[in-house]
Every structure is written in structure tokens, then in C-alpha cells.
Amino acid sequence: MADTWGRFEGRVALVTGAAGGIGAATARRLAAEGAAVIAVDIADEAGEDLAWSITRAGGRAEYRHGDVTSAAMWSELADHVRDRHGRLDVLHSNAYAVVVKPAHELAEEEWDGQLAVTLKASWLAVRALVGDLAASGGSLVLTSSVHALVGLPGHPAYAAAKGALCALGRQLAVEYGPQVRVNTVLPGPILTPAWDRVDAAARADSIAGTVAKRFGTPEEVAAAVAFLASADASYITGATLVVDGGWSVLKDSA
Ligand SMILES: NC(=O)c1ccc[n+]([C@@H]2O[C@H](COP(=O)([O-])OP(=O)(O)OC[C@H]3O[C@@H](n4cnc5c(N)ncnc54)[C@H](O)[C@@H]3O)[C@@H](O)[C@H]2O)c1
């Protein structure tokens, strides 16, 4: 497999929202570097395809159906991790949900649903598995967003959840260090299936808003996640890493 230099040889990694986009790229990257990957998602066909493609390429991966908002799912998954793998070294909490509407138009269940997938799920994951990460001297990586830093119309619950993830990451780093390192990535515009519902003009605006003048790739975020999860980042915890092609530092007004 490409990019194999074994930073995760003998390690076990769990990735949520792994059936597509950034999660799938992270699953592939960690597997390419030697990890046995547990890919969790609710999109079963794409998740099975991912696990199959990793296995076919010589890596180790299994797909597990799991709604990250379910505490019962996390409890069963933790049992599975212990029974089947006996350890957990990397947890990438990455699934999300968004409903694009201004705050005053959001239904209460739309607010709650976004917070559940995008924020609460990371806490449920930690509650179920932080002991296993601590036992292996492991690492947690949360996927936030540049929405944690700036306001974009129509994303009130998503932005609130992504901002809270940055705070949660710092908090967890303090609570569970030095055994567990916890870091957060903040992607900017990354070309994943999430952009399928965005029209061409809005896509062009997003690209123009980056210094790089292009979308990022899921693989570029996966590389950052793998770095933060690896021993190369052994003195990095409680950090936020923006991966946005300069989107958050570019302003075109005086
Ligand atoms: N793509 C971008 O431009 C961008 C920018 C900033 C942040 N992000 C963040 O990156 C992460 C990945 O986004 P992506 O662009 O790869 O999206 P994506 O839509 O390609 O993948 C998200 C995955 O999460 C899964 N998922 C949704 N609800 C779930 C649930 N309840 N339980 C389990 N899995 C569930 C989906 O089935 C999907 O496979 C998200 O946290 C997102 O907020 C993405």
C-alpha cells in the first residue's frame, strides 16, 4: 500500500463517520500505516466497500454499523473492541450532522439532532473508550471545523457544536493526560460528498476564499489526523490544527 511507514503498526484505530469523505480517507491512511481499523458509520454499503477496499489493498479493516448518538451502541462497540482487538490506540471522532437554516427557523429537534451527532457523540465515545485509550497510551482526535472560528450564515447549531468540540478537546486533554493525548482538527473546504448538495457558485466562492485557491482533499485532512494521532505528535495535546488552505486567514476587504 502507498504511504506505509508503519507509525501505527500493531495499533488499533476506530474512526466514526468512516464511510465517506474525511473519515474514509483517515481509515485508509491509518490502515496504510499499519493500523487495524474499525470503521463506524450508518451508511452500510459505503462502509462495507471501504473495509473491503482496505483489506484488498493489504490492510486490516472492518466495518461496524453504528449510530454515534446511541450510548448503547458505544457500550456494545467498546465490548467488541476489547473482545476482538484487546486494545484501542486511536479514536477519531468525525461524524457530523448539519441542517442549513437560520437560528430562528430551526426546529428544536433539528438543533438537538445536530448537537447529538456533532458534539454529544464525542463525549459518548470518550465515556465508553477513554480507559482503553489510557491503557495503551493512545490518542483521541476530534474533527471540528473552521465554523468554530468564524460565522457563516445558516449554520448556528453546527457552529455551536464545532466550537464546543474545540473546548471539549482542551478539557479532555487536561482530564486524561498524560496517558491520552487529545487534539482537534479544523478542516476548511474539503471536497467530500458533503459538498454534493452545494451549488457551483457557492463552491467557487469557497475556493476563492482560500489562499490555496482550491478545495482541500480528504487525504490532506487524513494526513493531519494521522500526524496528531501518531508518536510524531508526542508533545502535542489540547491543540487545534486548522487544515483549510488559508481560508480562515484570508480577508478580501480592508
Ligand atoms: N468537507 C468539508 O468541507 C468539511 C469542512 C469542515 C469540517 N468538516 C468536518 O469533517 C467531518 C467529516 O465530514 P465529511 O465532509 O467527510 O462528510 P461526509 O458527509 O463525507 O461524511 C460524514 C459521514 O458521517 C456519517 N454519519 C452521519 N451521521 C452519523 C451517525 N449518527 N452515526 C454514524 N455516522 C454518521 C455519514 O454517513 C457519512 O459517512 C465532519 O465532522 C465535518 O463537520 C468537513
Coordinates of C-alpha atoms in Angstrom, one line a residue, residues 23-222:
G23 CA -13.4 9.6 7.8
A24 CA -12.8 7.2 4.9
A25 CA -9.5 8.9 4.0
T26 CA -8.4 8.7 7.6
A27 CA -9.4 5.0 7.8
R28 CA -7.3 4.3 4.6
R29 CA -4.4 6.4 5.9
L30 CA -4.2 4.7 9.3
A31 CA -4.6 1.3 7.7
A32 CA -1.8 2.1 5.2
E33 CA 0.4 2.9 8.1
G34 CA -0.3 -0.4 9.8
A35 CA -3.3 0.1 12.0
A36 CA -6.2 -2.4 12.2
V37 CA -9.1 0.0 11.6
I38 CA -12.7 -0.2 12.9
A39 CA -14.8 1.9 10.6
V40 CA -18.1 3.0 12.1
D41 CA -20.9 4.6 10.2
I42 CA -24.6 4.3 9.4
A43 CA -24.0 4.2 5.6
D44 CA -23.6 0.4 5.5
E45 CA -22.9 -0.1 1.8
A46 CA -20.2 2.5 1.6
G47 CA -18.8 1.4 4.9
E48 CA -18.6 -2.2 3.8
D49 CA -17.0 -1.1 0.5
L50 CA -14.4 0.9 2.4
A51 CA -13.4 -2.0 4.6
W52 CA -13.3 -4.3 1.6
S53 CA -11.1 -1.9 -0.4
I54 CA -8.6 -1.5 2.5
T55 CA -8.5 -5.3 3.0
R56 CA -8.0 -5.9 -0.7
A57 CA -5.1 -3.4 -0.7
G58 CA -3.4 -5.4 2.1
G59 CA -4.6 -3.5 5.1
R60 CA -6.7 -4.5 8.0
A61 CA -10.2 -3.0 8.4
E62 CA -13.7 -4.0 9.5
Y63 CA -16.9 -2.1 9.1
R64 CA -19.3 -1.8 12.0
H65 CA -22.8 -0.3 11.7
G66 CA -23.2 2.3 14.5
D67 CA -25.2 5.4 15.2
V68 CA -22.8 7.6 17.2
T69 CA -25.6 9.2 19.1
S70 CA -26.5 6.0 20.8
A71 CA -25.0 5.3 24.2
A72 CA -26.0 1.6 23.8
M73 CA -24.1 1.4 20.5
W74 CA -20.9 2.8 22.2
S75 CA -21.2 0.3 25.0
E76 CA -21.5 -2.6 22.5
L77 CA -18.7 -1.2 20.4
A78 CA -16.4 -1.0 23.4
D79 CA -17.1 -4.6 24.2
H80 CA -16.4 -5.5 20.6
V81 CA -13.1 -3.6 20.6
R82 CA -12.0 -5.4 23.8
D83 CA -13.1 -8.9 22.7
R84 CA -11.8 -8.7 19.1
H85 CA -8.8 -6.4 19.3
G86 CA -7.8 -6.3 23.0
R87 CA -6.7 -2.6 22.8
L88 CA -7.5 0.8 21.3
D89 CA -4.8 3.2 20.3
V90 CA -6.5 5.8 18.2
L91 CA -10.1 7.2 18.2
H92 CA -11.1 9.7 15.5
S93 CA -14.5 11.1 16.3
N94 CA -15.5 12.6 13.0
A95 CA -19.3 12.0 12.2
Y96 CA -21.5 15.1 12.0
A97 CA -24.9 16.3 11.0
V98 CA -25.9 19.7 9.7
V99 CA -29.2 21.4 8.8
V100 CA -28.7 24.7 7.0
K101 CA -31.2 27.2 8.3
P102 CA -31.0 30.4 10.3
A103 CA -31.4 30.0 14.0
H104 CA -34.9 31.3 14.2
E105 CA -36.1 28.7 11.7
L106 CA -34.5 25.7 13.3
A107 CA -36.9 23.2 14.9
E108 CA -35.9 22.0 18.3
E109 CA -35.3 18.5 17.1
E110 CA -33.1 19.9 14.3
W111 CA -31.0 21.7 16.9
D112 CA -30.9 18.6 19.2
G113 CA -30.1 16.3 16.3
Q114 CA -27.1 18.3 15.1
L115 CA -25.7 18.6 18.6
A116 CA -26.2 14.9 19.2
V117 CA -24.2 13.7 16.2
T118 CA -21.6 16.5 16.0
L119 CA -20.9 17.1 19.8
K120 CA -22.5 14.6 22.2
A121 CA -21.2 11.6 20.2
S122 CA -17.7 12.6 21.0
W123 CA -18.5 12.6 24.8
L124 CA -20.2 9.2 24.4
A125 CA -17.2 7.8 22.7
V126 CA -14.9 9.1 25.4
R127 CA -17.1 7.7 28.1
A128 CA -17.1 4.3 26.6
L129 CA -13.4 4.0 25.5
V130 CA -11.1 6.5 27.2
G131 CA -10.0 3.8 29.6
D132 CA -8.8 1.7 26.7
L133 CA -7.0 4.7 25.2
A134 CA -5.3 5.4 28.5
A135 CA -4.2 1.8 28.9
S136 CA -2.4 1.9 25.5
G137 CA -1.1 5.5 25.8
G138 CA -3.4 6.3 22.9
S139 CA -4.7 9.4 21.2
L140 CA -8.1 11.0 20.5
V141 CA -8.6 13.3 17.5
L142 CA -11.8 15.3 17.1
T143 CA -13.0 16.7 13.8
S144 CA -14.2 20.3 14.4
S145 CA -14.4 22.9 11.5
V146 CA -13.5 26.4 10.6
H147 CA -17.1 27.1 11.6
A148 CA -15.7 27.0 15.2
L149 CA -13.7 30.2 14.3
V150 CA -16.0 32.3 12.2
G151 CA -19.7 32.8 11.5
L152 CA -21.2 31.5 8.2
P153 CA -24.9 32.1 7.6
G154 CA -27.2 29.2 8.2
H155 CA -25.1 27.1 10.5
P156 CA -26.0 28.0 14.1
A157 CA -26.2 24.5 15.7
Y158 CA -23.3 23.2 13.6
A159 CA -21.1 26.1 14.5
A160 CA -22.0 25.8 18.2
A161 CA -21.2 22.1 18.2
K162 CA -17.9 22.7 16.3
G163 CA -16.9 25.5 18.7
A164 CA -17.7 23.3 21.7
L165 CA -15.6 20.4 20.3
C166 CA -12.5 22.6 20.4
A167 CA -13.3 23.4 24.1
L168 CA -14.1 19.7 24.7
G169 CA -10.8 18.7 23.2
R170 CA -8.8 21.0 25.5
Q171 CA -10.8 19.8 28.5
L172 CA -10.3 16.1 27.7
A173 CA -6.6 16.7 27.1
V174 CA -6.4 18.1 30.7
E175 CA -8.5 15.4 32.2
Y176 CA -7.0 12.3 30.6
G177 CA -3.4 13.4 30.0
P178 CA -0.7 12.4 30.1
Q179 CA -2.0 8.9 29.3
V180 CA -4.2 10.1 26.5
R181 CA -3.4 13.0 24.1
V182 CA -6.4 14.8 22.7
N183 CA -6.3 17.1 19.7
T184 CA -8.7 18.7 17.3
V185 CA -8.6 19.3 13.5
L186 CA -10.5 22.2 12.0
P187 CA -11.0 21.5 8.2
G188 CA -11.9 24.2 5.8
P189 CA -13.5 23.5 2.4
I190 CA -12.6 19.9 1.7
L191 CA -14.1 18.2 -1.3
T192 CA -16.2 15.3 0.1
P193 CA -19.7 14.1 -0.5
A194 CA -20.8 16.8 1.9
W195 CA -20.4 19.3 -0.9
D196 CA -22.7 17.4 -3.3
R197 CA -25.6 19.5 -2.1
V198 CA -23.8 22.8 -2.6
D199 CA -24.3 24.6 -5.9
A200 CA -21.4 25.6 -8.3
A201 CA -21.5 29.3 -7.4
A202 CA -21.1 28.6 -3.7
R203 CA -18.4 26.1 -4.3
A204 CA -16.5 28.7 -6.4
D205 CA -16.9 31.3 -3.6
S206 CA -15.4 28.8 -1.1
I207 CA -12.4 28.1 -3.4
A208 CA -11.8 31.8 -4.0
G209 CA -11.9 32.3 -0.2
T210 CA -8.8 30.1 0.3
V211 CA -5.2 31.1 -0.1
A212 CA -4.6 27.8 -1.9
K213 CA -7.3 28.6 -4.5
R214 CA -8.6 25.1 -4.4
F215 CA -10.6 22.6 -2.3
G216 CA -8.6 20.5 0.1
T217 CA -8.7 16.8 -0.3
P218 CA -9.9 14.3 2.4
E219 CA -6.4 12.8 2.2
E220 CA -4.9 16.2 3.3
V221 CA -7.1 16.2 6.4
A222 CA -6.4 12.5 7.0

